[in-house]
């Protein structure tokens, strides 16, 4: 019999029963549901809304149920619709009358809202930990390549010389923002909806500050209608995860390019690659491709929940039961993607010689050549045009800038001297970009320091 069967005279249609039920996915919230119920019951006892004895029986009963769920001893039922009613029903079966008092001054609407926030807070902590670890992996690789010259690209065309460390640090910096975005999300999420009731609070003398504190929230939510109506915290989380996946998808794409024969800047470890069922020579970057691909489902989750919430009148609507699956799927996806990606980056072999060879072709020191003339007194715009002409000349003659003779260079500008060859060396070009944030060794080391401190400040701190 349904908990709410009083006002009904017919059984729920079997199809409706299954359709309506969310237990097959919200069973995940069992721990948070029990925590929320325990905080609520303890508060009811403290406030004299139920007796201390009833409160104690409820707490003990819930503890036992938690242990039994964790040992796989409990089977939930779709007849009890969701995790909230499943646990309440089991509690009452076990402890009798006291169990029936648990739902005093509470609704499933504030119950699900508090469960979901508690669950997300925990998951954010774990994802943040994975991200910090991933950053450490990027730093470890970067430290070994502060002098590994490679072409930096725009439009996927070789542009200017940078180092592999500089490139990896770009991602490490993006991840810093992914981490702080999660922290911001957590801070905003950290208010407790419990005690909002169905929508309009309650006539009982509940203590929302006590339950908020007991559950580790900074404060109770300020408005009961808002408390049960909004899912902005879940949407914000999904949007943070979409941005994170966007970042990962870019590094995934670059990894795929880099390990192609066209680039061969890196080689993935055998443990992080897969073979082909027909082509014996193949070694494919499936991990990177899957991360790139899974970005789509995380974006989909964000769009899905935004659309579910669009135009919903206040307060709770059953539509909102659709909030959980996209969030759960995103959590599972991201928690797989980050560590497997980190492992792939940690074990990849870098091929500095191929990066260096790529840097040799594509005139990526052309800006440096123009800067050379500018530093000798020519206005930059004129130097820019002069070097453009030189590049044209080089292409006609199948040469690089540094392969031109001093006579050839001087025929274009007599500002060129012997020292131009040193100025055009790729190593010089990369290492003398010492402006703040640039690829020069000391600068990349400074960047590594900053991110190391960022990680240290957070490691071990939730
Ligand atoms: N299973 C529901 C959900 O996930 C719990 C809230 C139900 N509230 C209600 N009024 N039907 O949204």
Short mmCIF file of C-alpha atoms and ligand atoms in Angstrom, two decimals:
data_model
loop_
_atom_site.label_atom_id
_atom_site.label_comp_id
_atom_site.label_asym_id
_atom_site.label_seq_id
_atom_site.Cartn_x
_atom_site.Cartn_y
_atom_site.Cartn_z
CA UNK A 1 0.00 0.00 0.00
CA UNK A 2 1.25 3.44 -0.90
CA UNK A 3 2.24 5.88 1.85
CA UNK A 4 -0.15 8.36 0.30
CA UNK A 5 -2.97 5.89 -0.46
CA UNK A 6 -5.50 7.51 1.95
CA UNK A 7 -7.22 9.77 -0.55
CA UNK A 8 -7.24 7.12 -3.31
CA UNK A 9 -9.72 4.33 -3.94
CA UNK A 10 -7.95 2.59 -6.79
CA UNK A 11 -4.55 0.98 -7.19
CA UNK A 12 -2.02 2.81 -9.32
CA UNK A 13 -1.93 1.48 -12.86
CA UNK A 14 1.05 -0.86 -13.21
CA UNK A 15 2.55 1.19 -16.04
CA UNK A 16 2.13 4.41 -14.08
CA UNK A 17 3.77 2.78 -11.10
CA UNK A 18 6.90 2.09 -13.12
CA UNK A 19 6.74 5.38 -14.96
CA UNK A 20 6.46 7.41 -11.80
CA UNK A 21 9.08 5.56 -9.84
CA UNK A 22 12.60 6.90 -9.54
CA UNK A 23 14.08 4.33 -7.19
CA UNK A 24 16.15 2.70 -9.95
CA UNK A 25 18.27 5.83 -10.12
CA UNK A 26 17.71 7.77 -6.90
CA UNK A 27 18.73 4.78 -4.77
CA UNK A 28 22.15 6.40 -5.12
CA UNK A 29 21.05 9.02 -2.63
CA UNK A 30 20.49 6.53 0.20
CA UNK A 31 23.35 7.79 2.35
CA UNK A 32 22.39 11.44 2.03
CA UNK A 33 18.74 10.59 2.55
CA UNK A 34 19.56 8.86 5.81
CA UNK A 35 21.85 11.68 6.93
CA UNK A 36 19.14 14.22 6.21
CA UNK A 37 16.52 12.16 8.05
CA UNK A 38 18.80 11.72 11.04
CA UNK A 39 19.46 15.45 11.31
CA UNK A 40 15.74 16.10 10.97
CA UNK A 41 14.74 13.49 13.59
CA UNK A 42 17.37 14.70 16.07
CA UNK A 43 16.10 18.26 15.64
CA UNK A 44 12.47 17.15 16.09
CA UNK A 45 13.50 15.50 19.36
CA UNK A 46 15.49 18.52 20.54
CA UNK A 47 12.61 20.85 19.82
CA UNK A 48 10.11 18.62 21.61
CA UNK A 49 8.14 18.09 18.39
CA UNK A 50 8.51 14.35 18.86
CA UNK A 51 9.65 12.62 22.04
CA UNK A 52 13.34 12.04 22.71
CA UNK A 53 12.65 8.28 22.80
CA UNK A 54 11.03 8.33 19.38
CA UNK A 55 13.92 10.38 18.03
CA UNK A 56 16.41 7.87 19.43
CA UNK A 57 14.54 4.93 17.97
CA UNK A 58 14.47 6.63 14.59
CA UNK A 59 18.19 7.38 14.70
CA UNK A 60 19.07 3.83 15.68
CA UNK A 61 16.73 2.43 13.03
CA UNK A 62 18.22 4.62 10.31
CA UNK A 63 21.77 3.64 11.35
CA UNK A 64 20.84 0.00 10.95
CA UNK A 65 19.22 0.58 7.60
CA UNK A 66 22.34 2.39 6.41
CA UNK A 67 24.54 -0.51 7.45
CA UNK A 68 22.19 -3.02 5.84
CA UNK A 69 22.07 -1.10 2.56
CA UNK A 70 25.85 -0.95 2.52
CA UNK A 71 26.06 -4.68 3.05
CA UNK A 72 23.64 -5.28 0.19
CA UNK A 73 20.96 -6.65 2.52
CA UNK A 74 18.17 -4.38 1.37
CA UNK A 75 16.18 -4.49 -1.82
CA UNK A 76 14.25 -1.39 -2.75
CA UNK A 77 10.89 -1.54 -4.45
CA UNK A 78 9.34 0.50 -7.24
CA UNK A 79 6.07 0.29 -5.32
CA UNK A 80 7.59 2.70 -2.85
CA UNK A 81 8.38 5.09 -5.67
CA UNK A 82 11.63 6.69 -4.57
CA UNK A 83 14.50 6.44 -2.11
CA UNK A 84 12.73 8.66 0.40
CA UNK A 85 9.59 6.54 0.68
CA UNK A 86 11.54 3.29 0.47
CA UNK A 87 13.64 4.17 3.48
CA UNK A 88 10.73 5.58 5.45
CA UNK A 89 8.70 2.44 4.76
CA UNK A 90 11.52 0.14 5.82
CA UNK A 91 12.05 2.21 8.96
CA UNK A 92 8.41 1.92 9.96
CA UNK A 93 8.39 -1.80 9.24
CA UNK A 94 11.33 -2.13 11.59
CA UNK A 95 10.57 0.25 14.46
CA UNK A 96 6.80 0.72 14.20
CA UNK A 97 5.03 3.86 15.43
CA UNK A 98 8.15 6.00 15.94
CA UNK A 99 8.97 5.57 12.26
CA UNK A 100 5.66 7.15 11.36
CA UNK A 101 6.68 10.32 13.19
CA UNK A 102 9.82 10.95 11.12
CA UNK A 103 8.00 12.82 8.38
CA UNK A 104 6.57 15.40 10.81
CA UNK A 105 7.33 18.93 9.58
CA UNK A 106 8.92 17.65 6.40
CA UNK A 107 8.01 16.95 2.79
CA UNK A 108 9.72 14.91 0.14
CA UNK A 109 10.21 18.23 -1.62
CA UNK A 110 12.67 19.57 0.94
CA UNK A 111 13.95 16.05 1.51
CA UNK A 112 15.00 15.49 -2.09
CA UNK A 113 16.45 19.00 -2.30
CA UNK A 114 18.66 18.43 0.72
CA UNK A 115 19.70 14.94 -0.42
CA UNK A 116 20.69 16.19 -3.82
CA UNK A 117 22.75 19.06 -2.45
CA UNK A 118 24.52 16.82 0.06
CA UNK A 119 25.31 14.33 -2.68
CA UNK A 120 26.60 16.97 -5.06
CA UNK A 121 28.76 18.57 -2.40
CA UNK A 122 30.44 15.24 -1.78
CA UNK A 123 30.93 14.56 -5.48
CA UNK A 124 32.35 18.03 -6.08
CA UNK A 125 34.96 17.31 -3.41
CA UNK A 126 35.97 14.11 -5.20
CA UNK A 127 36.06 15.64 -8.66
CA UNK A 128 38.11 18.53 -7.35
CA UNK A 129 40.60 16.01 -5.92
CA UNK A 130 40.88 14.29 -9.32
CA UNK A 131 41.48 17.65 -11.00
CA UNK A 132 44.25 18.58 -8.58
CA UNK A 133 45.93 15.26 -9.28
CA UNK A 134 45.62 15.82 -13.00
CA UNK A 135 47.29 19.21 -12.58
CA UNK A 136 50.17 17.54 -10.79
CA UNK A 137 50.61 15.20 -13.74
CA UNK A 138 50.68 18.15 -16.15
CA UNK A 139 53.28 19.89 -13.99
CA UNK A 140 55.43 16.77 -13.86
CA UNK A 141 55.51 16.58 -17.65
CA UNK A 142 55.97 20.34 -17.98
CA UNK A 143 59.00 20.33 -15.68
CA UNK A 144 60.79 17.96 -18.03
CA UNK A 145 60.15 20.13 -21.06
CA UNK A 146 60.88 23.72 -20.12
CA UNK A 147 63.43 23.82 -22.97
CA UNK A 148 61.70 21.53 -25.45
CA UNK A 149 61.04 23.85 -28.39
CA UNK A 150 57.90 23.24 -30.43
CA UNK A 151 55.84 25.31 -32.81
CA UNK A 152 52.92 27.13 -31.25
CA UNK A 153 49.92 27.27 -33.61
CA UNK A 154 47.14 29.58 -34.62
CA UNK A 155 44.60 28.32 -37.18
CA UNK A 156 46.54 25.04 -36.79
CA UNK A 157 49.28 26.77 -38.81
CA UNK A 158 52.73 27.04 -37.28
CA UNK A 159 52.94 30.46 -35.69
CA UNK A 160 55.68 31.16 -33.15
CA UNK A 161 58.14 29.05 -31.18
CA UNK A 162 57.09 27.99 -27.69
CA UNK A 163 58.02 25.07 -25.45
CA UNK A 164 56.11 21.93 -24.67
CA UNK A 165 56.06 23.03 -21.02
CA UNK A 166 54.43 26.30 -22.00
CA UNK A 167 51.76 24.42 -23.94
CA UNK A 168 50.98 22.00 -21.09
CA UNK A 169 50.90 24.87 -18.60
CA UNK A 170 48.17 26.54 -20.61
CA UNK A 171 45.99 23.54 -19.74
CA UNK A 172 47.16 23.47 -16.13
CA UNK A 173 46.00 27.08 -15.85
CA UNK A 174 42.62 26.26 -17.39
CA UNK A 175 42.25 23.51 -14.80
CA UNK A 176 42.94 26.03 -12.02
CA UNK A 177 39.84 27.84 -13.15
CA UNK A 178 37.90 24.58 -13.42
CA UNK A 179 38.82 23.94 -9.79
CA UNK A 180 37.86 27.42 -8.58
CA UNK A 181 34.65 27.25 -10.60
CA UNK A 182 33.73 24.12 -8.65
CA UNK A 183 34.64 25.87 -5.41
CA UNK A 184 32.37 28.77 -6.30
CA UNK A 185 29.58 26.36 -7.18
CA UNK A 186 30.09 24.60 -3.85
CA UNK A 187 29.97 27.87 -1.92
CA UNK A 188 26.66 28.87 -3.50
CA UNK A 189 25.24 25.36 -3.06
CA UNK A 190 26.18 25.33 0.59
CA UNK A 191 22.79 26.38 1.97
CA UNK A 192 20.30 23.97 3.41
CA UNK A 193 16.76 23.62 2.01
CA UNK A 194 15.64 21.24 4.79
CA UNK A 195 12.72 22.72 6.69
CA UNK A 196 11.25 24.36 3.61
CA UNK A 197 8.55 21.72 3.88
CA UNK A 198 6.41 21.16 0.83
CA UNK A 199 6.82 24.82 -0.09
CA UNK A 200 5.50 26.98 2.73
CA UNK A 201 7.61 26.04 5.72
CA UNK A 202 5.79 24.62 8.71
CA UNK A 203 3.79 25.50 11.80
CA UNK A 204 6.02 23.36 14.01
CA UNK A 205 8.81 25.11 15.94
CA UNK A 206 11.60 23.54 13.86
CA UNK A 207 15.20 24.75 14.07
CA UNK A 208 16.50 25.11 10.56
CA UNK A 209 19.81 26.51 11.76
CA UNK A 210 20.46 23.36 13.77
CA UNK A 211 19.77 20.99 10.87
CA UNK A 212 21.78 23.15 8.47
CA UNK A 213 24.73 23.08 10.82
CA UNK A 214 24.40 19.38 11.58
CA UNK A 215 24.49 18.59 7.86
CA UNK A 216 27.53 20.80 7.24
CA UNK A 217 25.80 23.65 5.45
CA UNK A 218 26.78 27.27 6.05
CA UNK A 219 23.18 28.37 6.63
CA UNK A 220 19.55 27.43 5.96
CA UNK A 221 18.14 28.71 2.67
CA UNK A 222 16.44 32.03 3.12
CA UNK A 223 13.10 31.30 1.45
CA UNK A 224 11.14 28.06 1.68
CA UNK A 225 9.63 28.37 -1.78
CA UNK A 226 13.07 28.88 -3.31
CA UNK A 227 14.40 26.03 -1.18
CA UNK A 228 12.19 23.44 -2.87
CA UNK A 229 11.88 25.04 -6.31
CA UNK A 230 15.30 25.71 -7.66
CA UNK A 231 17.85 23.41 -9.21
CA UNK A 232 20.27 26.15 -10.23
CA UNK A 233 23.04 24.47 -8.21
CA UNK A 234 22.74 21.33 -10.34
CA UNK A 235 22.69 23.40 -13.52
CA UNK A 236 25.72 25.35 -12.36
CA UNK A 237 27.52 22.11 -11.62
CA UNK A 238 26.67 20.76 -15.09
CA UNK A 239 27.84 23.96 -16.67
CA UNK A 240 31.13 23.78 -14.74
CA UNK A 241 31.50 20.17 -15.91
CA UNK A 242 30.73 21.20 -19.49
CA UNK A 243 33.48 23.80 -19.39
CA UNK A 244 35.87 21.28 -17.87
CA UNK A 245 35.02 18.72 -20.57
CA UNK A 246 35.48 21.41 -23.22
CA UNK A 247 39.00 21.91 -21.89
CA UNK A 248 39.69 18.18 -21.79
CA UNK A 249 38.31 17.79 -25.30
CA UNK A 250 40.84 20.30 -26.61
CA UNK A 251 43.76 18.51 -24.98
CA UNK A 252 42.23 15.26 -26.23
CA UNK A 253 42.12 16.61 -29.77
CA UNK A 254 45.73 17.80 -29.53
CA UNK A 255 46.81 14.45 -28.13
CA UNK A 256 45.17 12.74 -31.09
CA UNK A 257 46.96 15.07 -33.50
CA UNK A 258 50.28 14.81 -31.70
CA UNK A 259 50.39 11.04 -31.82
CA UNK A 260 49.47 10.91 -35.52
CA UNK A 261 52.27 10.15 -37.99
CA UNK A 262 51.79 13.66 -39.36
CA UNK A 263 53.04 15.11 -36.05
CA UNK A 264 54.58 12.34 -33.91
CA UNK A 265 55.24 14.82 -31.12
CA UNK A 266 54.30 12.17 -28.60
CA UNK A 267 53.78 8.48 -28.35
CA UNK A 268 51.10 7.08 -26.09
CA UNK A 269 51.93 4.22 -23.79
CA UNK A 270 50.72 0.80 -24.92
CA UNK A 271 48.61 0.62 -21.77
CA UNK A 272 46.72 3.70 -22.90
CA UNK A 273 46.22 2.79 -26.56
CA UNK A 274 44.25 0.20 -28.45
CA UNK A 275 44.78 -1.83 -31.59
CA UNK A 276 42.76 -2.53 -34.70
CA UNK A 277 40.96 -5.78 -35.46
CA UNK A 278 42.19 -5.75 -39.07
CA UNK A 279 45.19 -3.41 -39.44
CA UNK A 280 48.11 -5.00 -37.61
CA UNK A 281 50.17 -1.80 -37.45
CA UNK A 282 47.55 0.37 -35.75
CA UNK A 283 47.89 1.97 -32.35
CA UNK A 284 44.90 4.17 -31.70
CA UNK A 285 44.36 6.98 -29.17
CA UNK A 286 40.95 5.68 -28.04
CA UNK A 287 41.19 7.22 -24.57
CA UNK A 288 41.61 10.71 -25.98
CA UNK A 289 38.88 10.11 -28.56
CA UNK A 290 36.44 8.87 -25.93
CA UNK A 291 37.07 11.91 -23.75
CA UNK A 292 36.48 14.09 -26.80
CA UNK A 293 33.30 12.14 -27.54
CA UNK A 294 31.96 12.08 -23.99
CA UNK A 295 32.11 15.87 -23.92
CA UNK A 296 28.93 15.70 -25.99
CA UNK A 297 26.96 13.81 -23.38
CA UNK A 298 27.98 16.23 -20.64
CA UNK A 299 26.84 19.18 -22.76
CA UNK A 300 23.65 17.20 -23.40
CA UNK A 301 23.07 16.82 -19.66
CA UNK A 302 23.40 20.58 -19.20
CA UNK A 303 21.01 21.34 -22.06
CA UNK A 304 18.61 18.68 -20.83
CA UNK A 305 18.33 20.02 -17.31
CA UNK A 306 18.16 23.65 -18.42
CA UNK A 307 15.26 22.66 -20.65
CA UNK A 308 13.55 20.60 -17.94
CA UNK A 309 13.62 23.60 -15.61
CA UNK A 310 12.61 26.15 -18.22
CA UNK A 311 9.28 27.87 -17.44
CA UNK A 312 8.39 25.60 -14.52
CA UNK A 313 6.03 27.40 -12.20
CA UNK A 314 6.99 27.44 -8.51
CA UNK A 315 7.28 25.35 -6.47
CA UNK A 316 7.95 21.62 -6.93
CA UNK A 317 6.81 19.89 -10.12
CA UNK A 318 7.36 16.25 -10.91
CA UNK A 319 9.37 17.34 -13.95
CA UNK A 320 12.11 17.98 -11.44
CA UNK A 321 12.59 14.28 -10.78
CA UNK A 322 14.36 14.40 -14.16
CA UNK A 323 17.19 16.39 -12.53
CA UNK A 324 19.06 13.39 -11.23
CA UNK A 325 20.00 11.17 -14.14
CA UNK A 326 21.86 13.82 -16.15
CA UNK A 327 23.76 14.84 -13.04
CA UNK A 328 24.59 11.24 -12.09
CA UNK A 329 25.65 10.43 -15.64
CA UNK A 330 27.87 13.51 -15.73
CA UNK A 331 29.49 12.63 -12.42
CA UNK A 332 30.21 9.09 -13.64
CA UNK A 333 31.53 10.37 -16.94
CA UNK A 334 33.82 13.02 -15.48
CA UNK A 335 35.10 10.74 -12.73
CA UNK A 336 36.16 8.24 -15.42
CA UNK A 337 37.57 10.81 -17.83
CA UNK A 338 39.88 12.73 -15.51
CA UNK A 339 41.94 9.86 -14.03
CA UNK A 340 42.21 7.94 -17.29
CA UNK A 341 43.28 11.10 -19.09
CA UNK A 342 45.81 11.87 -16.35
CA UNK A 343 47.24 8.37 -16.70
CA UNK A 344 47.54 8.79 -20.45
CA UNK A 345 49.42 12.10 -20.10
CA UNK A 346 51.63 10.78 -17.33
CA UNK A 347 52.78 7.77 -19.34
CA UNK A 348 53.10 9.32 -22.80
CA UNK A 349 56.55 9.57 -24.36
CA UNK A 350 57.47 12.98 -25.68
CA UNK A 351 59.49 13.24 -28.92
CA UNK A 352 61.37 16.55 -28.61
CA UNK A 353 63.30 15.86 -31.84
CA UNK A 354 60.06 15.81 -33.85
CA UNK A 355 58.81 18.98 -32.21
CA UNK A 356 62.13 20.63 -32.98
CA UNK A 357 62.00 19.44 -36.60
CA UNK A 358 58.48 20.87 -36.96
CA UNK A 359 59.72 24.17 -35.55
CA UNK A 360 62.28 24.34 -38.37
CA UNK A 361 59.67 24.54 -41.10
CA UNK A 362 56.96 27.16 -41.27
CA UNK A 363 58.95 30.37 -40.68
CA UNK A 364 57.86 30.53 -37.05
CA UNK A 365 60.81 32.85 -36.33
CA UNK A 366 59.48 35.46 -38.78
CA UNK A 367 58.12 37.63 -35.96
CA UNK A 368 61.50 37.40 -34.26
CA UNK A 369 63.14 38.48 -37.51
CA UNK A 370 60.87 41.53 -37.67
CA UNK A 371 61.58 42.23 -34.00
CA UNK A 372 65.31 42.06 -34.80
CA UNK A 373 64.96 44.81 -37.40
CA UNK A 374 62.69 46.80 -35.10
CA UNK A 375 65.25 46.66 -32.31
CA UNK A 376 67.83 47.98 -34.85
CA UNK A 377 65.63 51.02 -35.43
CA UNK A 378 63.17 50.12 -38.20
CA UNK A 379 59.49 50.85 -37.36
CA UNK A 380 57.69 47.54 -36.66
CA UNK A 381 55.22 47.88 -39.54
CA UNK A 382 58.08 48.34 -42.02
CA UNK A 383 59.98 45.45 -40.47
CA UNK A 384 56.84 43.32 -40.77
CA UNK A 385 56.60 44.07 -44.52
CA UNK A 386 60.32 43.54 -45.05
CA UNK A 387 60.20 40.10 -43.43
CA UNK A 388 57.07 39.25 -45.41
CA UNK A 389 59.10 39.85 -48.55
CA UNK A 390 61.93 37.73 -47.14
CA UNK A 391 59.53 34.85 -46.48
CA UNK A 392 58.30 35.10 -50.07
CA UNK A 393 61.92 35.04 -51.28
CA UNK A 394 62.65 32.02 -49.07
CA UNK A 395 59.71 30.10 -50.46
CA UNK A 396 60.81 30.82 -54.03
CA UNK A 397 64.30 29.52 -53.20
CA UNK A 398 63.35 26.66 -50.89
CA UNK A 399 65.18 28.11 -47.90
CA UNK A 400 64.41 28.99 -44.30
CA UNK A 401 65.10 32.48 -42.92
CA UNK A 402 68.18 31.32 -41.05
CA UNK A 403 69.51 29.61 -44.19
CA UNK A 404 69.72 32.92 -46.10
CA UNK A 405 73.23 34.33 -46.55
CA UNK A 406 74.10 37.68 -45.03
CA UNK A 407 74.26 39.10 -48.59
CA UNK A 408 70.76 37.89 -49.35
CA UNK A 409 69.51 39.40 -46.08
CA UNK A 410 71.35 42.67 -46.63
CA UNK A 411 69.95 42.98 -50.14
CA UNK A 412 66.61 43.55 -48.39
CA UNK A 413 67.85 45.64 -45.43
CA UNK A 414 71.33 46.74 -44.42
CA UNK A 415 70.26 46.59 -40.78
CA UNK A 416 70.98 42.85 -40.86
CA UNK A 417 74.29 41.85 -39.25
CA UNK A 418 76.03 38.60 -38.21
CA UNK A 419 74.05 38.56 -34.96
CA UNK A 420 70.84 37.85 -36.89
CA UNK A 421 71.65 34.11 -36.99
CA UNK A 422 71.70 33.91 -33.22
CA UNK A 423 68.48 35.93 -33.08
CA UNK A 424 66.76 33.51 -35.48
CA UNK A 425 67.72 30.31 -33.65
CA UNK A 426 64.49 28.67 -32.49
CA UNK A 427 65.91 28.18 -28.99
CA UNK A 428 66.74 31.88 -28.78
CA UNK A 429 63.30 32.82 -30.09
CA UNK A 430 61.50 30.68 -27.51
CA UNK A 431 63.79 31.48 -24.61
CA UNK A 432 63.85 35.22 -25.12
CA UNK A 433 60.06 35.49 -24.89
CA UNK A 434 60.46 36.36 -21.25
CA UNK A 435 57.43 38.60 -20.89
CA UNK A 436 55.14 37.68 -18.01
CA UNK A 437 53.35 34.46 -18.96
CA UNK A 438 55.70 33.68 -21.85
CA UNK A 439 57.63 30.49 -22.72
CA UNK A 440 61.08 31.60 -21.46
CA UNK A 441 62.47 29.07 -19.00
CA UNK A 442 62.39 31.32 -15.95
CA UNK A 443 58.83 32.32 -16.82
CA UNK A 444 57.57 28.76 -17.18
CA UNK A 445 59.28 27.92 -13.89
CA UNK A 446 57.44 30.79 -12.26
CA UNK A 447 54.17 29.50 -13.71
CA UNK A 448 54.91 26.01 -12.41
CA UNK A 449 55.54 27.51 -8.95
CA UNK A 450 52.24 29.36 -8.96
CA UNK A 451 50.27 26.25 -9.85
CA UNK A 452 52.20 24.13 -7.38
CA UNK A 453 51.19 26.53 -4.64
CA UNK A 454 47.60 26.48 -5.91
CA UNK A 455 47.57 22.69 -5.55
CA UNK A 456 49.36 22.65 -2.19
CA UNK A 457 46.89 25.08 -0.68
CA UNK A 458 44.10 22.71 -1.63
CA UNK A 459 45.49 19.22 -1.16
CA UNK A 460 43.86 17.60 1.80
CA UNK A 461 41.45 20.51 2.20
CA UNK A 462 37.86 19.87 1.18
N1 LIG B 1 11.25 11.42 -6.30
C1 LIG B 1 10.94 12.80 -6.24
C2 LIG B 1 11.99 13.59 -7.02
O1 LIG B 1 13.02 13.06 -7.23
C3 LIG B 1 10.94 13.26 -4.82
C4 LIG B 1 10.07 14.46 -4.57
C5 LIG B 1 8.66 14.04 -4.72
N2 LIG B 1 7.77 15.06 -4.36
C6 LIG B 1 6.52 15.07 -4.78
N3 LIG B 1 5.78 16.03 -4.41
N4 LIG B 1 6.06 14.14 -5.60
O2 LIG B 1 11.77 14.70 -7.42
#
